[in-house]
Tab-separated table of C-alpha atoms and ligand atoms in Angstrom:
chain	number	residue	atom	x	y	z
E	1	MET	CA	0.020	-0.105	-0.099
E	2	MET	CA	2.922	2.405	1.030
E	3	THR	CA	4.445	1.417	-2.308
E	4	ALA	CA	1.563	2.339	-4.266
E	5	MET	CA	0.861	5.223	-2.493
E	6	ARG	CA	4.432	6.281	-3.463
E	7	ALA	CA	3.925	5.673	-6.982
E	8	ALA	CA	1.068	7.568	-7.248
E	9	ALA	CA	2.415	10.587	-5.409
E	10	ALA	CA	5.537	10.350	-7.750
E	11	LEU	CA	3.320	9.858	-10.910
E	12	LEU	CA	1.247	12.720	-9.407
E	13	ALA	CA	4.508	14.901	-9.223
E	14	ALA	CA	5.666	13.950	-12.709
E	15	PHE	CA	2.413	14.947	-13.944
E	16	VAL	CA	2.365	18.297	-12.182
E	17	LEU	CA	5.944	19.140	-13.570
E	18	ALA	CA	5.125	18.244	-17.112
E	19	GLY	CA	2.809	21.201	-17.152
E	20	PRO	CA	0.034	22.575	-19.495
E	21	ILE	CA	0.879	20.069	-22.424
E	22	SER	CA	-0.382	17.227	-20.104
E	23	ALA	CA	-2.928	19.386	-18.474
E	24	SER	CA	-4.618	20.014	-21.609
E	25	ALA	CA	-5.364	16.236	-22.212
E	26	GLU	CA	-8.877	15.121	-21.136
E	27	THR	CA	-9.846	11.908	-20.880
E	28	PRO	CA	-13.231	11.026	-22.104
E	29	SER	CA	-16.016	8.707	-20.353
E	30	PRO	CA	-18.387	6.776	-22.387
E	31	PRO	CA	-22.016	7.731	-22.500
E	32	GLY	CA	-23.756	6.063	-19.482
E	33	ALA	CA	-20.732	5.205	-17.222
E	34	LYS	CA	-21.398	5.201	-13.621
E	35	VAL	CA	-20.202	4.715	-10.103
E	36	TYR	CA	-22.209	3.733	-7.214
E	37	PHE	CA	-22.208	2.346	-3.695
E	38	ILE	CA	-22.878	-1.415	-3.805
E	39	ASN	CA	-23.535	-1.916	-0.218
E	40	LEU	CA	-24.209	1.319	1.341
E	41	LYS	CA	-27.808	3.335	0.931
E	42	ASP	CA	-28.249	6.967	1.755
E	43	GLY	CA	-29.327	7.480	5.484
E	44	GLN	CA	-27.628	4.252	6.572
E	45	ASP	CA	-26.301	3.548	9.889
E	46	VAL	CA	-22.787	1.764	10.077
E	47	THR	CA	-20.215	0.833	12.885
E	48	SER	CA	-16.644	1.982	12.174
E	49	PRO	CA	-14.568	0.095	10.623
E	50	PHE	CA	-17.001	-0.437	7.734
E	51	LEU	CA	-16.957	-1.963	4.418
E	52	VAL	CA	-17.557	0.328	1.172
E	53	GLN	CA	-17.821	-1.359	-2.173
E	54	PHE	CA	-17.034	0.568	-5.201
E	55	GLY	CA	-19.579	-0.180	-8.182
E	56	LEU	CA	-18.651	0.784	-12.059
E	57	SER	CA	-20.733	0.117	-14.675
E	58	GLY	CA	-19.795	0.643	-18.359
E	59	MET	CA	-15.855	1.084	-17.478
E	60	GLY	CA	-13.365	-0.846	-16.195
E	61	VAL	CA	-11.095	-0.400	-13.387
E	62	ALA	CA	-7.437	0.069	-13.909
E	63	PRO	CA	-4.298	0.664	-11.745
E	64	ALA	CA	-3.139	4.533	-11.503
E	65	GLY	CA	-0.352	4.830	-13.964
E	66	VAL	CA	-2.060	2.558	-16.599
E	67	ASP	CA	-3.400	4.729	-19.527
E	68	LYS	CA	-6.068	2.444	-21.288
E	69	PRO	CA	-9.404	3.828	-22.650
E	70	ASN	CA	-12.674	3.919	-20.833
E	71	THR	CA	-10.700	2.743	-17.337
E	72	GLY	CA	-9.998	4.537	-14.262
E	73	HIS	CA	-9.631	4.054	-10.584
E	74	HIS	CA	-11.741	4.756	-7.661
E	75	HIS	CA	-11.752	7.663	-5.345
E	76	LEU	CA	-13.967	8.145	-2.317
E	77	LEU	CA	-14.641	11.895	-0.968
E	78	ILE	CA	-15.485	11.937	2.563
E	79	ASP	CA	-17.031	14.994	3.819
E	80	SER	CA	-15.726	16.514	0.509
E	81	THR	CA	-17.073	17.489	-2.585
E	82	LEU	CA	-15.309	18.324	-6.245
E	83	SER	CA	-16.701	20.861	-8.538
E	84	GLY	CA	-15.887	23.478	-11.068
E	85	ASP	CA	-12.250	23.664	-11.535
E	86	ALA	CA	-11.107	20.946	-9.508
E	87	LEU	CA	-12.683	18.545	-11.693
E	88	LYS	CA	-10.117	19.429	-14.159
E	89	GLN	CA	-6.907	18.957	-12.104
E	90	PRO	CA	-5.712	15.636	-10.230
E	91	ILE	CA	-7.798	14.582	-7.100
E	92	PRO	CA	-6.096	15.834	-3.901
E	93	MET	CA	-4.742	13.298	-1.682
E	94	ASP	CA	-5.464	13.547	1.427
E	95	ASP	CA	-7.985	12.073	4.413
E	96	THR	CA	-11.318	13.498	2.814
E	97	HIS	CA	-9.760	12.232	-0.811
E	98	ARG	CA	-9.017	8.583	-0.741
E	99	HIS	CA	-7.043	7.065	-3.750
E	100	PHE	CA	-7.652	3.646	-4.683
E	101	GLY	CA	-4.632	3.768	-7.458
E	102	ALA	CA	-4.040	-0.066	-7.313
E	103	GLY	CA	-7.281	-0.727	-8.727
E	104	GLN	CA	-9.199	-1.482	-5.691
E	105	THR	CA	-12.916	-2.374	-5.547
E	106	GLU	CA	-13.862	-1.850	-2.037
E	107	ALA	CA	-12.037	-0.714	1.259
E	108	MET	CA	-12.738	-0.718	4.943
E	109	ILE	CA	-12.946	2.919	6.335
E	110	SER	CA	-12.822	3.892	9.829
E	111	LEU	CA	-14.662	7.152	10.599
E	112	PRO	CA	-15.299	9.093	14.213
E	113	PRO	CA	-18.593	8.688	15.111
E	114	GLY	CA	-21.392	11.015	14.030
E	115	LYS	CA	-22.855	11.892	10.584
E	116	HIS	CA	-20.681	11.816	6.925
E	117	THR	CA	-20.975	12.438	3.381
E	118	LEU	CA	-19.582	9.861	1.114
E	119	GLN	CA	-19.027	10.407	-2.582
E	120	LEU	CA	-17.380	8.038	-5.451
E	121	VAL	CA	-15.686	9.517	-8.116
E	122	LEU	CA	-13.740	7.843	-11.013
E	123	GLY	CA	-10.331	9.209	-11.764
E	124	ASP	CA	-8.151	8.712	-15.093
E	125	TRP	CA	-4.477	7.273	-14.781
E	126	THR	CA	-3.233	10.661	-13.781
E	127	HIS	CA	-6.115	11.121	-11.099
E	128	ILE	CA	-8.130	13.607	-13.043
E	129	PRO	CA	-11.690	13.010	-13.441
E	130	HIS	CA	-13.031	12.079	-16.769
E	131	VAL	CA	-15.106	14.356	-19.168
E	132	PRO	CA	-17.867	14.175	-18.436
E	133	PRO	CA	-17.127	13.398	-14.687
E	134	VAL	CA	-18.054	9.636	-13.564
E	135	MET	CA	-19.400	10.236	-9.811
E	136	SER	CA	-21.660	8.725	-7.757
E	137	ASN	CA	-24.496	10.406	-5.963
E	138	VAL	CA	-23.552	11.835	-2.248
E	139	ILE	CA	-24.840	9.610	0.410
E	140	LYS	CA	-25.309	10.348	4.103
E	141	VAL	CA	-23.881	7.632	6.694
E	142	THR	CA	-24.330	7.869	10.462
E	143	VAL	CA	-21.161	5.988	12.049
E	144	HIS	CA	-21.563	4.913	15.371
R	201	LIG	CU1	-6.333	8.530	-7.817
C-alpha cells in the first residue's frame, strides 16, 4: 500500500512538472458510465470500521499510471466534494480524498462517530476526473 501510494505520488509529481501540455489532455468517459455504492444507501447507519464496495458500470478499473481507454480508478470523497475547476485537476490526496490507485474495488473505512457524507469519483490514470465526470450520488451515513 505504501509503495502504491508512493508510486501514485511520484506520478502526480511527474504530471505537475509536465505542465500545461499534459493538463490539456482530457480523458473522455463513455456515455452512460457510472459509479455507485454497492452496499451502502443514503441515510444508512454503520459501525466503524465499515466496508465500502465500489460499483462501476460502463467502464473498467485500471491501476493509476495505466493509460487505457474507458478505465479509471476509484476515489472516495469523505465530507468533501469536487466541482468546477477542481474537476479538471488531479484529485487531492488527503484524508477526505482517498485514492484506490491499485485498482481496489472495496475498502474498510474508519471514521469518527457522527454524520458523514460519502461520494465516489472515478479518476483517470493521472487522477483527473473524466469528461464528463463519473461520480456517484452523495450519500449520508451515520457512524456509530
Ligand atoms: Cu487517484
